[in-house]
Amino acid sequence: MNLVLLKSEREMQMNESKAVVVFSGGQDSTTCLFWALERFGSGAVYAVTFDYGQRHKREVEQAAAIAGELNVPHRILDLSLLGQLTSNALTSRDIAIEQPEGSLPTTFVDGRNMLFLTFAAVVAKSLGAKHIVTGVCETDFSGYPDCRDVFIKSLNVTLNLAMDYPFVIETPLMWLDKAQTWELADRLGVFDYVRERTLTCYNGIVADGCGECPACVLRRRGLNAYLARREGGASSA
């Protein structure tokens, strides 16, 4: 009986120390990857990337490159069927990237985060990992309903019930704006890496991107705000 209890305790400790990061190779998910590495340690963090027929393959390639550079075990899962289910600017080049007044941006992909987190949970359980890390954010986002805290909490309960497993969905960026996300990267000591190696741009350009798409505008606005604050703090020190 004692041996069974000891085995159960060991398994619980293993679960507590493992995490799967939903990883796109962008600013947010890369910051989350470094956050997970600091919190759970090298060797206990895994990354999963979804190929869902996005506008450019460079996103998947960049995610794989970053995971390789950081020695993080990495899986790429085929979710191309998503493009067969919904029409949006990220899976169809025939749709312009824009945000019509009073509507969600054309870049919104119905069900994307729900599917990503569900598949990530299946991977996590197979690895004996309890934690699922995602870079969704309700503070600085484009109005996507599946980035809201209430959705994450709801899905967390659903996944636990569906798989009878104690998942914890971690959202380190949920209440941070983009400037604060840059600050977190700086605090983790990876500011330059995140700025130079990540791909946020909808047009597939690494680092500072095209500078014109909504993702680049949001990223640059946050970067400029953080740099101004950091330089102001340094000059007043």
mmCIF file of C-alpha atoms in Angstrom:
data_model
loop_
_atom_site.group_PDB
_atom_site.id
_atom_site.type_symbol
_atom_site.label_atom_id
_atom_site.label_comp_id
_atom_site.label_asym_id
_atom_site.label_seq_id
_atom_site.Cartn_x
_atom_site.Cartn_y
_atom_site.Cartn_z
ATOM 1 C CA MET A 1 0.000 0.000 0.000
ATOM 2 C CA ASN A 2 2.811 2.381 0.887
ATOM 3 C CA LEU A 3 4.565 1.627 -2.403
ATOM 4 C CA VAL A 4 1.378 2.479 -4.285
ATOM 5 C CA LEU A 5 1.085 5.778 -2.416
ATOM 6 C CA LEU A 6 4.733 6.613 -3.101
ATOM 7 C CA LYS A 7 4.265 5.868 -6.816
ATOM 8 C CA SER A 8 1.159 8.059 -6.890
ATOM 9 C CA GLU A 9 3.055 10.908 -5.195
ATOM 10 C CA ARG A 10 5.924 10.593 -7.670
ATOM 11 C CA GLU A 11 3.519 10.711 -10.620
ATOM 12 C CA MET A 12 1.830 13.780 -9.154
ATOM 13 C CA GLN A 13 5.196 15.535 -8.762
ATOM 14 C CA MET A 14 6.071 14.689 -12.376
ATOM 15 C CA ASN A 15 2.765 16.139 -13.547
ATOM 16 C CA GLU A 16 3.375 19.287 -11.525
ATOM 17 C CA SER A 17 6.749 19.854 -13.181
ATOM 18 C CA LYS A 18 5.845 19.341 -16.848
ATOM 19 C CA ALA A 19 4.297 21.820 -19.263
ATOM 20 C CA VAL A 20 3.196 21.912 -22.885
ATOM 21 C CA VAL A 21 3.381 25.307 -24.602
ATOM 22 C CA VAL A 22 1.075 26.134 -27.502
ATOM 23 C CA PHE A 23 3.769 27.601 -29.707
ATOM 24 C CA SER A 24 3.559 29.629 -32.922
ATOM 25 C CA GLY A 25 7.018 31.208 -32.879
ATOM 26 C CA GLY A 26 5.518 34.676 -32.403
ATOM 27 C CA GLN A 27 6.298 37.277 -29.751
ATOM 28 C CA ASP A 28 3.650 36.139 -27.292
ATOM 29 C CA SER A 29 4.139 32.378 -27.466
ATOM 30 C CA THR A 30 7.937 32.698 -27.435
ATOM 31 C CA THR A 31 7.757 34.875 -24.334
ATOM 32 C CA CYS A 32 5.495 32.206 -22.815
ATOM 33 C CA LEU A 33 8.006 29.509 -23.782
ATOM 34 C CA PHE A 34 10.779 31.315 -21.912
ATOM 35 C CA TRP A 35 8.390 31.872 -18.992
ATOM 36 C CA ALA A 36 7.687 28.133 -18.895
ATOM 37 C CA LEU A 37 11.389 27.256 -19.101
ATOM 38 C CA GLU A 38 12.116 29.508 -16.136
ATOM 39 C CA ARG A 39 9.191 28.158 -14.112
ATOM 40 C CA PHE A 40 9.367 24.426 -14.902
ATOM 41 C CA GLY A 41 12.968 24.019 -16.011
ATOM 42 C CA SER A 42 14.708 22.695 -19.098
ATOM 43 C CA GLY A 43 13.701 19.137 -19.862
ATOM 44 C CA ALA A 44 10.204 19.580 -18.450
ATOM 45 C CA VAL A 45 8.840 21.860 -21.194
ATOM 46 C CA TYR A 46 7.443 20.720 -24.535
ATOM 47 C CA ALA A 47 6.181 22.799 -27.453
ATOM 48 C CA VAL A 48 3.402 22.028 -29.891
ATOM 49 C CA THR A 49 2.790 23.963 -33.113
ATOM 50 C CA PHE A 50 -0.249 23.689 -35.357
ATOM 51 C CA ASP A 51 -0.064 23.772 -39.138
ATOM 52 C CA TYR A 52 -3.582 24.891 -40.015
ATOM 53 C CA GLY A 53 -2.960 26.187 -43.520
ATOM 54 C CA GLN A 54 -1.963 29.677 -42.383
ATOM 55 C CA ARG A 55 -0.995 32.282 -44.989
ATOM 56 C CA HIS A 56 2.714 31.554 -44.769
ATOM 57 C CA LYS A 57 4.659 28.411 -43.851
ATOM 58 C CA ARG A 58 7.366 30.600 -42.354
ATOM 59 C CA GLU A 59 5.434 30.681 -39.059
ATOM 60 C CA VAL A 60 5.720 26.914 -38.625
ATOM 61 C CA GLU A 61 9.341 26.956 -39.784
ATOM 62 C CA GLN A 62 10.247 29.717 -37.345
ATOM 63 C CA ALA A 63 8.594 27.891 -34.465
ATOM 64 C CA ALA A 64 10.611 24.774 -35.280
ATOM 65 C CA ALA A 65 13.820 26.802 -35.534
ATOM 66 C CA ILE A 66 13.300 28.503 -32.168
ATOM 67 C CA ALA A 67 12.410 25.237 -30.430
ATOM 68 C CA GLY A 68 15.567 23.695 -31.886
ATOM 69 C CA GLU A 69 17.739 26.591 -30.731
ATOM 70 C CA LEU A 70 16.330 26.280 -27.209
ATOM 71 C CA ASN A 71 16.527 22.459 -27.163
ATOM 72 C CA VAL A 72 12.809 22.182 -26.470
ATOM 73 C CA PRO A 73 11.089 18.984 -27.690
ATOM 74 C CA HIS A 74 8.693 20.096 -30.417
ATOM 75 C CA ARG A 75 5.769 18.619 -32.312
ATOM 76 C CA ILE A 76 4.016 20.002 -35.374
ATOM 77 C CA LEU A 77 0.430 18.819 -35.676
ATOM 78 C CA ASP A 78 -1.554 18.907 -38.919
ATOM 79 C CA LEU A 79 -4.749 20.877 -38.398
ATOM 80 C CA SER A 80 -5.250 21.794 -42.054
ATOM 81 C CA LEU A 81 -8.895 20.749 -41.891
ATOM 82 C CA LEU A 82 -9.531 24.070 -40.131
ATOM 83 C CA GLY A 83 -9.288 25.790 -43.504
ATOM 84 C CA GLN A 84 -12.071 23.538 -44.779
ATOM 85 C CA LEU A 85 -14.411 24.570 -41.968
ATOM 86 C CA THR A 86 -14.132 28.342 -41.857
ATOM 87 C CA SER A 87 -13.162 31.187 -44.148
ATOM 88 C CA ASN A 88 -10.802 33.899 -42.877
ATOM 89 C CA ALA A 89 -7.823 36.007 -43.887
ATOM 90 C CA LEU A 90 -5.274 33.728 -42.197
ATOM 91 C CA THR A 91 -6.183 30.644 -44.202
ATOM 92 C CA SER A 92 -7.228 32.298 -47.457
ATOM 93 C CA ARG A 93 -5.166 34.753 -49.478
ATOM 94 C CA ASP A 94 -8.348 35.814 -51.253
ATOM 95 C CA ILE A 95 -9.554 37.608 -48.114
ATOM 96 C CA ALA A 96 -7.956 40.934 -47.204
ATOM 97 C CA ILE A 97 -6.623 41.520 -43.694
ATOM 98 C CA GLU A 98 -8.906 44.188 -42.291
ATOM 99 C CA GLN A 99 -11.329 44.971 -39.488
ATOM 100 C CA PRO A 100 -14.734 46.108 -40.731
ATOM 101 C CA GLU A 101 -16.401 48.565 -38.387
ATOM 102 C CA GLY A 102 -18.453 46.775 -35.746
ATOM 103 C CA SER A 103 -17.095 43.353 -36.701
ATOM 104 C CA LEU A 104 -14.284 41.039 -35.727
ATOM 105 C CA PRO A 105 -11.097 41.305 -37.793
ATOM 106 C CA THR A 106 -11.003 39.086 -40.858
ATOM 107 C CA THR A 107 -8.019 37.355 -39.216
ATOM 108 C CA PHE A 108 -10.272 35.733 -36.602
ATOM 109 C CA VAL A 109 -10.327 31.947 -37.050
ATOM 110 C CA ASP A 110 -13.439 30.393 -35.539
ATOM 111 C CA GLY A 111 -12.622 27.705 -32.988
ATOM 112 C CA ARG A 112 -8.848 28.010 -33.362
ATOM 113 C CA ASN A 113 -7.838 28.424 -29.724
ATOM 114 C CA MET A 114 -10.433 25.916 -28.576
ATOM 115 C CA LEU A 115 -9.013 23.306 -30.955
ATOM 116 C CA PHE A 116 -5.380 24.207 -30.233
ATOM 117 C CA LEU A 117 -5.845 23.878 -26.482
ATOM 118 C CA THR A 118 -7.860 20.671 -26.820
ATOM 119 C CA PHE A 119 -5.204 18.989 -28.939
ATOM 120 C CA ALA A 120 -2.476 20.371 -26.673
ATOM 121 C CA ALA A 121 -4.291 18.771 -23.731
ATOM 122 C CA VAL A 122 -4.284 15.389 -25.478
ATOM 123 C CA VAL A 123 -0.522 15.767 -26.034
ATOM 124 C CA ALA A 124 -0.012 16.919 -22.440
ATOM 125 C CA LYS A 125 -1.824 13.922 -20.984
ATOM 126 C CA SER A 126 0.205 11.549 -23.152
ATOM 127 C CA LEU A 127 3.385 13.147 -21.760
ATOM 128 C CA GLY A 128 2.163 13.133 -18.173
ATOM 129 C CA ALA A 129 2.130 16.946 -18.143
ATOM 130 C CA LYS A 130 -0.344 18.923 -16.084
ATOM 131 C CA HIS A 131 0.276 22.455 -17.347
ATOM 132 C CA ILE A 132 -0.760 23.860 -20.740
ATOM 133 C CA VAL A 133 0.705 27.291 -21.481
ATOM 134 C CA THR A 134 -0.838 29.688 -23.996
ATOM 135 C CA GLY A 135 -0.159 33.322 -24.890
ATOM 136 C CA VAL A 136 -3.762 34.486 -25.163
ATOM 137 C CA CYS A 137 -4.422 37.947 -23.773
ATOM 138 C CA GLU A 138 -7.577 39.887 -22.963
ATOM 139 C CA THR A 139 -5.845 43.235 -22.376
ATOM 140 C CA ASP A 140 -4.251 43.941 -25.759
ATOM 141 C CA PHE A 141 -6.100 41.911 -28.372
ATOM 142 C CA SER A 142 -8.243 42.326 -31.449
ATOM 143 C CA GLY A 143 -11.547 41.398 -29.857
ATOM 144 C CA TYR A 144 -11.152 37.652 -30.409
ATOM 145 C CA PRO A 145 -13.678 35.928 -28.110
ATOM 146 C CA ASP A 146 -11.412 32.911 -27.627
ATOM 147 C CA CYS A 147 -8.717 35.076 -26.013
ATOM 148 C CA ARG A 148 -10.934 35.966 -23.048
ATOM 149 C CA ASP A 149 -10.219 34.767 -19.539
ATOM 150 C CA VAL A 150 -13.790 33.479 -19.125
ATOM 151 C CA PHE A 151 -13.338 31.208 -22.156
ATOM 152 C CA ILE A 152 -10.028 29.826 -20.867
ATOM 153 C CA LYS A 153 -11.508 29.063 -17.447
ATOM 154 C CA SER A 154 -14.528 27.397 -19.053
ATOM 155 C CA LEU A 155 -12.403 25.251 -21.376
ATOM 156 C CA ASN A 156 -10.102 24.313 -18.494
ATOM 157 C CA VAL A 157 -13.068 22.825 -16.624
ATOM 158 C CA THR A 158 -14.309 21.074 -19.763
ATOM 159 C CA LEU A 159 -10.926 19.486 -20.517
ATOM 160 C CA ASN A 160 -10.575 18.260 -16.950
ATOM 161 C CA LEU A 161 -14.011 16.669 -17.112
ATOM 162 C CA ALA A 162 -13.556 15.257 -20.617
ATOM 163 C CA MET A 163 -10.249 13.542 -19.840
ATOM 164 C CA ASP A 164 -10.560 13.081 -16.079
ATOM 165 C CA TYR A 165 -7.194 14.763 -15.689
ATOM 166 C CA PRO A 166 -6.093 17.800 -13.606
ATOM 167 C CA PHE A 167 -5.004 20.188 -16.367
ATOM 168 C CA VAL A 168 -4.121 23.768 -15.522
ATOM 169 C CA ILE A 169 -4.206 26.195 -18.454
ATOM 170 C CA GLU A 170 -1.570 28.851 -17.747
ATOM 171 C CA THR A 171 -2.026 32.317 -19.300
ATOM 172 C CA PRO A 172 1.006 34.428 -18.284
ATOM 173 C CA LEU A 173 -0.003 37.289 -20.613
ATOM 174 C CA MET A 174 -3.733 37.419 -19.917
ATOM 175 C CA TRP A 175 -3.724 40.774 -18.116
ATOM 176 C CA LEU A 176 -0.626 42.303 -19.752
ATOM 177 C CA ASP A 177 -0.670 44.840 -22.559
ATOM 178 C CA LYS A 178 1.942 44.570 -25.304
ATOM 179 C CA ALA A 179 4.337 46.941 -23.535
ATOM 180 C CA GLN A 180 4.157 44.763 -20.430
ATOM 181 C CA THR A 181 4.743 41.673 -22.545
ATOM 182 C CA TRP A 182 7.973 43.245 -23.797
ATOM 183 C CA GLU A 183 8.815 44.074 -20.195
ATOM 184 C CA LEU A 184 8.304 40.436 -19.201
ATOM 185 C CA ALA A 185 10.659 39.304 -21.972
ATOM 186 C CA ASP A 186 13.215 41.816 -20.720
ATOM 187 C CA ARG A 187 12.796 40.603 -17.149
ATOM 188 C CA LEU A 188 13.389 37.041 -18.351
ATOM 189 C CA GLY A 189 16.598 38.229 -20.048
ATOM 190 C CA VAL A 190 15.390 37.437 -23.579
ATOM 191 C CA PHE A 191 14.292 40.842 -24.896
ATOM 192 C CA ASP A 192 16.714 40.876 -27.849
ATOM 193 C CA TYR A 193 16.009 37.251 -28.718
ATOM 194 C CA VAL A 194 12.249 37.804 -28.796
ATOM 195 C CA ARG A 195 12.654 40.960 -30.855
ATOM 196 C CA GLU A 196 15.029 39.437 -33.406
ATOM 197 C CA ARG A 197 13.882 35.820 -33.736
ATOM 198 C CA THR A 198 10.093 35.824 -33.470
ATOM 199 C CA LEU A 199 7.534 36.091 -36.242
ATOM 200 C CA THR A 200 4.380 38.044 -35.464
ATOM 201 C CA CYS A 201 3.787 39.561 -38.898
ATOM 202 C CA TYR A 202 0.780 38.362 -40.903
ATOM 203 C CA ASN A 203 2.928 38.743 -44.011
ATOM 204 C CA GLY A 204 5.569 36.325 -42.768
ATOM 205 C CA ILE A 205 8.458 38.708 -42.046
ATOM 206 C CA VAL A 206 10.587 37.857 -39.000
ATOM 207 C CA ALA A 207 11.531 40.377 -36.277
ATOM 208 C CA ASP A 208 10.006 43.840 -36.773
ATOM 209 C CA GLY A 209 7.880 42.528 -39.655
ATOM 210 C CA CYS A 210 6.232 44.502 -42.417
ATOM 211 C CA GLY A 211 5.248 47.294 -40.036
ATOM 212 C CA GLU A 212 1.819 47.646 -41.655
ATOM 213 C CA CYS A 213 -0.382 44.649 -40.804
ATOM 214 C CA PRO A 214 -2.460 44.785 -37.591
ATOM 215 C CA ALA A 215 -0.152 42.360 -35.785
ATOM 216 C CA CYS A 216 2.924 44.456 -36.593
ATOM 217 C CA VAL A 217 1.207 47.703 -35.599
ATOM 218 C CA LEU A 218 0.219 46.247 -32.228
ATOM 219 C CA ARG A 219 3.683 44.806 -31.660
ATOM 220 C CA ARG A 220 5.475 48.054 -32.588
ATOM 221 C CA ARG A 221 3.145 50.198 -30.485
ATOM 222 C CA GLY A 222 3.866 48.062 -27.434
ATOM 223 C CA LEU A 223 7.587 47.987 -28.145
ATOM 224 C CA ASN A 224 7.811 51.776 -28.484
ATOM 225 C CA ALA A 225 5.807 52.279 -25.291
ATOM 226 C CA TYR A 226 8.051 49.922 -23.340
ATOM 227 C CA LEU A 227 11.304 51.370 -24.730
ATOM 228 C CA ALA A 228 10.142 54.891 -23.878
ATOM 229 C CA ARG A 229 9.319 53.802 -20.346
ATOM 230 C CA ARG A 230 12.561 51.910 -19.950
ATOM 231 C CA GLU A 231 14.681 54.766 -21.257
ATOM 232 C CA GLY A 232 12.791 57.237 -19.116
ATOM 233 C CA GLY A 233 13.430 55.106 -16.045
ATOM 234 C CA ALA A 234 17.118 54.803 -16.907
ATOM 235 C CA SER A 235 17.539 58.560 -17.395
ATOM 236 C CA SER A 236 15.808 59.375 -14.140
ATOM 237 C CA ALA A 237 17.813 56.817 -12.184
#
